[in-house]
Coordinates of C-alpha atoms and ligand atoms in Angstrom, one line a residue:
M147 CA 74.0 68.5 119.9
K148 CA 74.0 67.0 116.5
N149 CA 75.2 70.3 115.1
L150 CA 78.0 70.5 117.7
A151 CA 79.1 67.0 116.9
H152 CA 79.2 67.9 113.2
E153 CA 81.2 71.0 114.0
T154 CA 83.9 69.2 116.0
A155 CA 84.0 66.3 113.6
V156 CA 85.0 68.6 110.8
L157 CA 87.6 70.2 112.9
D158 CA 89.0 66.8 113.9
K159 CA 89.2 65.8 110.3
T160 CA 90.9 68.9 109.4
L161 CA 93.4 68.5 112.2
V162 CA 94.3 65.0 111.0
Y163 CA 94.7 66.3 107.4
A164 CA 96.8 69.3 108.6
K165 CA 99.2 67.0 110.6
N166 CA 99.6 64.7 107.7
Y167 CA 100.2 67.7 105.4
I168 CA 102.9 69.2 107.6
E169 CA 104.6 65.8 108.2
G170 CA 104.6 65.2 104.5
L171 CA 106.3 68.5 103.6
S172 CA 109.8 67.1 103.8
H173 CA 109.1 64.3 101.2
S174 CA 106.2 65.6 99.1
R175 CA 106.5 67.6 95.9
V176 CA 107.3 71.3 96.2
S177 CA 105.6 72.1 92.9
A178 CA 102.0 71.5 91.9
S179 CA 101.3 68.8 89.4
A180 CA 97.7 69.6 88.6
T181 CA 97.2 71.6 85.5
L182 CA 94.9 74.6 85.2
D183 CA 92.4 72.6 83.1
Q184 CA 92.4 69.8 85.7
L185 CA 91.7 72.2 88.6
R186 CA 89.0 74.0 86.6
A187 CA 87.4 70.7 85.7
R188 CA 87.2 69.8 89.4
F189 CA 86.1 73.2 90.8
L190 CA 84.2 75.1 88.2
L191 CA 80.9 73.2 88.7
D192 CA 77.4 74.4 89.2
L193 CA 76.6 75.6 92.7
P194 CA 74.7 72.6 94.2
E195 CA 71.1 73.2 95.1
A196 CA 71.4 71.1 98.3
G197 CA 74.0 71.5 100.9
T198 CA 76.8 69.1 101.7
D199 CA 77.9 67.6 105.1
P200 CA 80.9 69.7 106.4
C201 CA 83.2 66.7 106.7
E202 CA 82.4 65.8 103.1
V203 CA 83.1 69.4 102.0
I204 CA 86.5 69.2 103.5
E205 CA 87.2 65.7 102.2
Q206 CA 86.4 66.8 98.7
L207 CA 88.3 70.0 99.0
V208 CA 91.4 68.2 100.1
R209 CA 91.0 65.6 97.3
D210 CA 90.5 68.3 94.6
A211 CA 93.1 70.8 95.7
S212 CA 96.0 68.8 97.1
D213 CA 98.0 68.5 93.9
G214 CA 97.4 72.1 93.1
I215 CA 99.0 73.3 96.4
L216 CA 102.6 74.5 96.2
G217 CA 104.9 73.4 98.9
S218 CA 105.7 76.9 100.0
A219 CA 105.1 76.0 103.6
G220 CA 108.1 73.7 103.4
G221 CA 111.9 74.3 103.5
R222 CA 112.8 74.0 99.8
F223 CA 110.7 76.8 98.3
F224 CA 112.9 79.7 97.2
A225 CA 110.8 81.6 94.7
Y226 CA 109.4 85.1 95.0
V227 CA 109.8 86.2 98.7
I228 CA 107.6 83.8 100.5
G229 CA 107.8 82.9 104.1
G230 CA 106.4 79.9 105.9
A231 CA 104.2 79.9 109.0
L232 CA 105.5 79.3 112.5
P233 CA 103.6 76.6 114.5
A234 CA 102.3 79.1 117.1
S235 CA 101.2 81.5 114.4
V236 CA 99.3 78.8 112.4
A237 CA 97.5 77.7 115.6
A238 CA 96.7 81.3 116.5
D239 CA 95.4 81.9 113.0
W240 CA 93.0 78.9 113.5
L241 CA 91.9 80.4 116.7
T242 CA 91.3 83.7 115.0
S243 CA 88.9 82.0 112.7
V244 CA 87.2 80.1 115.6
W245 CA 86.9 83.3 117.6
D246 CA 85.7 85.1 114.5
Q247 CA 85.9 88.6 115.9
N248 CA 85.5 91.7 114.0
A249 CA 88.8 93.4 114.8
A250 CA 87.7 96.8 113.7
M251 CA 87.2 98.2 117.2
H252 CA 87.9 97.5 120.8
A253 CA 84.1 97.2 121.3
S254 CA 83.8 94.4 118.8
S255 CA 87.0 92.5 119.7
P256 CA 88.3 93.6 123.2
A257 CA 91.2 91.2 123.4
E258 CA 92.3 91.4 119.8
A259 CA 92.4 95.2 119.9
V260 CA 94.8 95.0 122.8
I261 CA 96.8 92.2 121.2
E262 CA 97.2 94.6 118.3
E263 CA 98.6 97.2 120.6
V264 CA 101.3 95.0 122.0
C265 CA 102.1 93.8 118.4
G266 CA 102.8 97.5 117.5
T267 CA 105.0 97.9 120.5
W268 CA 107.0 94.7 120.0
L269 CA 107.4 95.2 116.3
K270 CA 108.7 98.7 116.7
E271 CA 111.2 97.3 119.3
V272 CA 112.3 94.4 117.1
L273 CA 112.6 96.6 114.0
H274 CA 114.3 99.4 116.0
L275 CA 111.8 102.0 114.9
P276 CA 110.8 105.0 117.1
A277 CA 108.5 104.0 120.0
S278 CA 106.4 107.0 119.3
A279 CA 105.4 106.0 115.8
S280 CA 101.8 105.0 115.1
F281 CA 101.2 101.7 113.3
A282 CA 98.6 99.5 111.7
L283 CA 98.3 95.9 110.6
T284 CA 97.4 95.6 107.0
T285 CA 96.8 92.8 104.5
G286 CA 100.4 93.2 103.3
S287 CA 103.0 95.8 102.2
Q288 CA 100.8 96.7 99.3
M289 CA 98.1 98.2 101.5
A290 CA 100.7 99.3 104.0
H291 CA 102.1 101.6 101.2
V292 CA 98.6 102.9 100.6
V293 CA 98.2 103.8 104.3
A294 CA 101.7 105.4 104.7
L295 CA 101.4 107.4 101.5
A296 CA 97.9 108.6 102.4
A297 CA 99.6 110.0 105.6
A298 CA 102.4 111.5 103.5
R299 CA 99.9 113.1 101.1
H300 CA 98.0 114.5 104.1
A301 CA 101.0 116.0 105.8
L302 CA 102.7 117.5 102.7
L303 CA 99.5 119.1 101.4
A304 CA 98.4 120.3 104.8
R305 CA 101.6 122.4 104.9
L306 CA 100.3 124.4 101.9
G307 CA 96.9 124.7 103.6
W308 CA 95.3 122.0 101.4
D309 CA 92.9 119.7 103.2
V310 CA 93.1 116.6 101.0
E311 CA 90.6 114.6 103.0
K312 CA 88.0 117.3 102.4
C313 CA 88.9 118.6 98.9
G314 CA 90.5 115.6 97.3
L315 CA 93.3 116.1 94.7
R316 CA 91.5 118.1 92.1
G317 CA 93.3 121.4 91.8
A318 CA 95.7 120.4 94.6
P319 CA 99.4 121.3 94.7
E320 CA 101.6 118.8 92.9
V321 CA 103.1 115.9 94.9
R322 CA 105.8 113.9 93.3
I323 CA 107.4 110.6 94.4
L324 CA 111.1 110.2 93.9
T325 CA 112.5 106.7 94.0
S326 CA 115.2 104.5 92.4
D327 CA 114.3 102.6 89.2
Q328 CA 114.5 99.4 91.3
Y329 CA 111.2 100.1 93.1
H330 CA 108.7 97.4 93.7
G331 CA 105.5 97.5 91.6
S332 CA 103.3 97.8 94.6
L333 CA 104.5 101.4 95.0
E334 CA 103.1 102.4 91.7
R335 CA 99.8 100.7 92.4
A336 CA 99.5 102.6 95.7
L337 CA 100.0 105.9 93.8
R338 CA 97.3 104.9 91.4
I339 CA 94.8 104.1 94.2
L340 CA 95.6 107.3 96.0
G341 CA 95.0 109.4 93.0
L342 CA 98.6 110.7 92.9
G343 CA 99.0 108.8 89.7
R344 CA 101.8 107.0 87.9
D345 CA 103.0 110.2 86.4
A346 CA 103.9 111.5 89.8
L347 CA 106.7 108.8 90.0
V348 CA 110.2 110.0 89.2
R349 CA 112.5 107.0 88.6
L350 CA 116.1 107.8 89.5
Q351 CA 118.7 105.5 88.0
S352 CA 120.4 103.4 90.6
D353 CA 124.2 103.1 90.5
E354 CA 126.3 99.9 89.8
R355 CA 125.8 98.7 93.3
G356 CA 122.1 99.1 92.9
Q357 CA 121.8 102.1 95.3
L358 CA 120.1 105.4 94.9
P359 CA 122.9 108.0 94.4
V360 CA 122.8 110.8 96.9
D361 CA 123.9 113.4 94.4
L362 CA 121.3 112.4 91.9
L363 CA 118.6 112.7 94.6
Q364 CA 119.9 116.1 95.6
A365 CA 119.9 117.4 92.0
T366 CA 116.4 116.1 91.5
L367 CA 115.1 117.6 94.7
D368 CA 116.8 120.9 94.0
G369 CA 115.6 120.9 90.4
R370 CA 112.1 121.7 91.5
P371 CA 112.4 123.0 95.0
D372 CA 108.8 124.2 95.3
V373 CA 107.2 120.9 94.6
L374 CA 106.1 118.7 97.5
S375 CA 108.1 115.4 97.4
V376 CA 108.0 112.0 98.9
V377 CA 111.3 110.0 98.7
V378 CA 110.8 106.3 98.7
L379 CA 113.8 104.2 99.7
Q380 CA 113.9 100.4 99.6
A381 CA 115.2 98.2 102.4
G382 CA 116.3 95.2 100.6
D383 CA 116.1 95.1 96.8
L384 CA 113.9 92.3 95.5
N385 CA 116.6 90.8 93.3
T386 CA 119.8 91.7 95.0
G387 CA 118.9 92.5 98.6
V388 CA 120.7 95.8 98.2
F389 CA 120.2 98.5 100.9
D390 CA 120.4 102.3 100.3
N391 CA 122.6 104.7 102.2
Y392 CA 119.8 105.8 104.6
K393 CA 121.7 108.2 106.8
D394 CA 122.8 110.5 103.9
L395 CA 119.6 110.1 101.8
I396 CA 117.2 110.8 104.7
E397 CA 119.2 113.7 105.9
L398 CA 119.2 115.2 102.5
A399 CA 115.5 114.6 101.9
H400 CA 114.6 116.1 105.2
S401 CA 116.8 119.2 104.5
R402 CA 114.5 119.7 101.5
R403 CA 111.4 119.0 103.5
A404 CA 110.5 115.8 101.7
W405 CA 108.7 112.9 103.4
V406 CA 110.8 109.7 103.5
H407 CA 109.0 106.4 103.1
I408 CA 110.7 103.1 103.4
D409 CA 109.7 100.0 101.5
G410 CA 111.1 97.4 103.9
A411 CA 108.7 94.5 103.0
F412 CA 111.3 92.0 103.9
G413 CA 114.6 93.9 104.3
L414 CA 113.5 95.9 107.4
W415 CA 113.7 92.7 109.3
T416 CA 117.5 92.9 109.2
A417 CA 117.1 95.5 111.9
A418 CA 116.2 92.6 114.2
S419 CA 119.6 91.0 114.0
D420 CA 122.8 92.4 115.6
A421 CA 124.8 90.9 112.7
H422 CA 122.8 92.6 110.0
R423 CA 121.4 95.8 111.6
H424 CA 124.3 97.9 110.1
L425 CA 122.6 97.5 106.7
V426 CA 119.7 99.7 107.8
D427 CA 121.7 102.2 109.8
G428 CA 119.8 105.5 110.0
I429 CA 116.6 104.1 108.7
E430 CA 114.8 104.9 111.9
R431 CA 114.9 108.6 110.9
A432 CA 112.4 108.1 108.0
D433 CA 108.8 109.2 108.2
S434 CA 107.0 106.0 107.4
W435 CA 108.0 102.3 107.0
V436 CA 106.3 99.2 105.8
A437 CA 107.3 95.6 106.5
D438 CA 105.5 92.2 106.0
G439 CA 104.6 89.7 108.6
H440 CA 103.8 87.0 106.0
K441 CA 107.3 87.0 104.5
W442 CA 110.3 86.9 106.8
L443 CA 108.5 86.8 110.2
N444 CA 106.7 83.6 109.0
V445 CA 103.1 84.3 110.0
P446 CA 100.3 83.1 107.7
Y447 CA 98.9 85.3 104.9
D448 CA 97.7 88.0 105.0
C449 CA 99.7 90.3 107.2
G450 CA 101.7 93.5 106.7
Y451 CA 102.7 96.4 109.0
V452 CA 102.9 100.1 108.5
F453 CA 104.5 102.6 110.9
V454 CA 104.2 106.4 110.7
A455 CA 106.3 108.9 112.7
D456 CA 103.6 111.6 112.4
R457 CA 100.7 109.9 114.1
D458 CA 98.4 112.8 113.6
A459 CA 98.9 112.7 109.8
H460 CA 98.3 108.9 109.9
F461 CA 95.1 109.3 111.9
A462 CA 93.8 112.2 109.9
S463 CA 94.3 110.4 106.6
V464 CA 92.6 107.0 107.4
S465 CA 90.7 107.3 110.7
H466 CA 87.0 106.5 110.6
K467 CA 86.1 109.5 112.6
E468 CA 88.1 111.9 110.4
S469 CA 88.9 114.1 113.3
Y470 CA 92.2 115.7 113.1
L471 CA 93.8 114.8 116.4
A472 CA 94.2 111.2 117.6
R473 CA 92.1 110.7 120.7
V474 CA 94.0 109.7 123.8
D475 CA 93.1 107.9 127.0
T476 CA 90.7 105.6 125.2
A477 CA 91.0 102.2 123.6
R478 CA 92.9 102.0 120.4
D479 CA 90.5 101.1 117.6
P480 CA 92.2 99.5 114.6
I481 CA 89.6 101.0 112.3
D482 CA 91.2 104.4 112.8
W483 CA 94.6 103.3 111.6
N484 CA 94.0 101.5 108.4
A485 CA 91.8 101.5 105.3
E486 CA 89.5 98.7 106.4
W487 CA 86.2 98.5 108.2
S488 CA 85.3 94.9 109.2
R489 CA 88.5 93.0 109.5
R490 CA 90.2 89.9 110.6
G491 CA 92.2 90.0 113.9
R492 CA 95.4 89.4 112.2
S493 CA 97.4 90.6 115.2
V494 CA 96.8 87.3 116.9
A495 CA 99.1 85.4 114.5
T496 CA 101.8 88.1 114.8
Y497 CA 101.6 88.0 118.5
A498 CA 102.0 84.3 118.6
A499 CA 104.9 84.3 116.1
L500 CA 106.8 87.0 118.1
K501 CA 106.1 85.2 121.4
Q502 CA 107.2 81.8 120.0
L503 CA 110.5 83.3 118.7
G504 CA 111.3 86.0 121.2
R505 CA 113.7 88.7 120.3
K506 CA 116.5 86.2 120.0
G507 CA 114.5 83.8 117.9
V508 CA 113.6 86.6 115.4
A509 CA 117.3 87.4 115.1
D510 CA 118.3 83.8 114.7
L511 CA 115.6 83.3 111.9
I512 CA 117.1 86.3 110.0
D513 CA 120.7 85.2 110.4
R514 CA 120.0 81.6 109.6
T515 CA 118.0 82.3 106.4
C516 CA 120.7 84.7 105.2
S517 CA 123.4 82.1 105.8
F518 CA 121.4 79.5 103.9
A519 CA 120.8 81.9 101.0
G520 CA 124.6 82.5 100.8
Q521 CA 125.3 78.8 100.8
L522 CA 122.7 78.2 98.0
V523 CA 124.1 81.0 95.9
D524 CA 127.7 79.8 96.3
Q525 CA 127.0 76.1 95.8
I526 CA 124.6 76.5 92.9
G527 CA 126.9 79.0 91.3
A528 CA 129.7 76.5 91.5
L529 CA 127.8 73.8 89.7
E530 CA 128.6 73.1 86.0
G531 CA 127.9 76.2 83.9
G532 CA 126.6 78.0 87.0
E533 CA 127.6 81.7 87.6
V534 CA 126.9 83.8 90.6
V535 CA 125.3 87.0 89.4
W536 CA 124.7 88.6 92.8
R537 CA 125.6 87.4 96.2
S538 CA 124.0 89.6 98.8
E539 CA 124.6 90.0 102.5
I540 CA 121.0 88.9 103.2
N541 CA 118.5 86.2 102.1
Q542 CA 118.4 87.0 98.4
G543 CA 120.7 86.2 95.5
L544 CA 120.9 85.6 91.7
V545 CA 122.6 82.9 89.7
R546 CA 122.5 81.9 86.1
F547 CA 123.5 79.0 83.9
L548 CA 125.7 79.3 80.9
D549 CA 125.2 77.5 77.7
A550 CA 128.6 75.7 77.2
R551 CA 128.6 75.8 73.4
P552 CA 131.6 77.9 72.2
D553 CA 129.4 80.1 70.0
A554 CA 126.7 80.6 72.7
G555 CA 125.5 84.1 73.2
S556 CA 123.5 85.8 75.9
A557 CA 120.2 84.6 74.5
D558 CA 121.4 81.0 74.8
H559 CA 122.5 81.6 78.4
D560 CA 119.0 83.0 79.1
T561 CA 117.4 79.9 77.5
R562 CA 119.6 77.6 79.5
T563 CA 118.9 79.4 82.7
D564 CA 115.1 79.2 82.2
A565 CA 115.5 75.5 81.2
V566 CA 117.4 74.7 84.4
I567 CA 114.8 76.5 86.6
S568 CA 112.0 74.6 84.8
A569 CA 113.7 71.3 85.3
V570 CA 114.3 71.9 89.0
T571 CA 110.6 72.9 89.4
A572 CA 109.4 69.9 87.4
S573 CA 111.5 67.6 89.6
G574 CA 109.3 68.6 92.6
E575 CA 112.4 68.6 94.8
A576 CA 112.8 72.4 95.1
F577 CA 111.2 75.5 93.7
F578 CA 112.8 78.6 92.2
G579 CA 111.6 81.6 90.2
G580 CA 113.3 83.4 87.4
T581 CA 113.8 87.1 86.8
T582 CA 115.3 89.4 84.2
W583 CA 117.9 91.5 85.9
R584 CA 120.1 94.0 84.0
G585 CA 119.0 92.3 80.8
Q586 CA 119.9 88.7 81.8
R587 CA 117.7 85.8 82.8
C588 CA 118.6 84.7 86.3
M589 CA 117.4 82.2 88.9
R590 CA 116.2 84.1 92.0
I591 CA 117.0 82.6 95.3
S592 CA 115.1 83.8 98.4
V593 CA 115.2 82.0 101.7
C594 CA 112.5 83.2 104.1
N595 CA 111.2 80.0 105.7
W596 CA 111.9 79.1 109.3
R597 CA 111.7 75.5 108.2
T598 CA 114.7 75.5 105.9
T599 CA 117.6 73.3 107.2
S600 CA 121.1 72.5 106.0
D601 CA 119.6 69.2 104.7
D602 CA 117.2 71.2 102.5
V603 CA 120.1 73.2 101.2
E604 CA 122.0 70.0 100.4
R605 CA 119.0 68.4 98.7
T606 CA 118.3 71.5 96.7
V607 CA 121.9 71.8 95.4
A608 CA 121.8 68.1 94.4
A609 CA 118.4 68.7 92.7
V610 CA 119.9 71.6 90.7
A611 CA 122.9 69.5 89.7
R612 CA 120.5 66.8 88.4
A613 CA 118.5 69.4 86.5
I614 CA 121.7 70.8 84.9
A615 CA 122.6 67.3 83.8
S616 CA 119.1 66.6 82.5
C617 CA 119.0 69.6 80.2
R618 CA 122.5 69.2 78.9
G619 CA 122.6 69.1 75.1
Ligands
LIG86 C1 106.4 91.7 98.6 C2 106.8 93.1 98.5 C3 105.9 94.1 98.4 C4 104.4 93.9 98.4 O1 104.1 93.3 99.6 P1 102.8 92.4 99.8 O2 102.9 91.9 101.2 O3 102.9 91.3 98.8 O4 101.6 93.3 99.6 C5 106.4 95.4 98.4 N1 107.7 95.7 98.4 C6 108.7 94.7 98.4 C7 110.1 95.1 98.4 C8 108.2 93.4 98.4 O5 109.2 92.4 98.5

């Protein structure tokens, strides 16, 4: 009984802390104030010989970590592409820990295996992907790429009679990966892990609008018609939120027998909205897709999704049983669809998020965050010295800040842009990241959090205005 009392006491304590944390998000600092040295001084201690009471562990943890936690769960965090976490998904994530299932198999987590099945069905519906596609829940888009490209590798090489699961890649026919020069770095890492290698990557120059030109892809495919090819298209460029011309590119790639993979980490979510779906028109004809749950859907880390049109290739490449054909009429074991053995039941948080929002709620989340991003780009760009570099149709945008001195050059504008970003972050009122885009330093604006309101937008614009004033001259 004593142990049970201990256990519930620490959960009660954590609940109180969590409530205070969430209530404090609107007025507490968005940036961390603790330095690396301070954090190390608090945490890098000798492992204690004796144990510590659970309540005390949590008390000390909160005390030592709090000023080193970014306010990315709140509504004024616009750096990287980072979502918040919906209330039902946070609670479901807690339950996932309490239940502590090994979600590898139906046998080890009966309910969670079925919850994962319904997540697959709902996600395909919301993202307007083929109902027949296979799927997996991964740690994020990074590992979703690994799974999808393992399936691609299998399918392409099998065509030439090469069993890559058995023989590996030594002496295998060449596989190359064609993509625009704007690709996300996670793609390259997936190629390294899969043994396809960085050299397999062919970077094609995107045009002025940031899109992959159809004629360039055609010339590249036709330049080496006998080589197996994967074409990777992005749904939503990281900086600009640009989308490719999927209809034409996919039709072309398929006519040359290439596998088409979509990096839709955040941009694929536009398919969930009637107002934005046109941006991904034709994308459903690709062969594999990845999207993140922990970004725009607002489930806690870590959670990504992969979908594969050729379910047999998917199963053959990562299944635990390594049999060629997917079994039917039995339970779906998650272990057969991703590259993990023991694993967290991450479907539970996704299920809760989708259920909390409903189809309409997902669409509203997408539309609302896109609209706030547009407002931020326009209003920050209109501030003194501000310049809109890229205003997208979705939740991403770029602005920069010009140095007003008459002889100022591009290096001065870069310096000023970085100074304004740092000043905003230091104020603790909002958080932005910087990026170098087409040779210029820019402030990146990404709105992914369900919590962001018009009040947050207003407060953020005011904070940027103050930052501009503070680093004048
Ligand atoms: C974030 C991101 C990734 C990597 O996804 P993780 O979930 O961080 O693994 C890949 N591609 C794009 C376009 C992204 O924005």
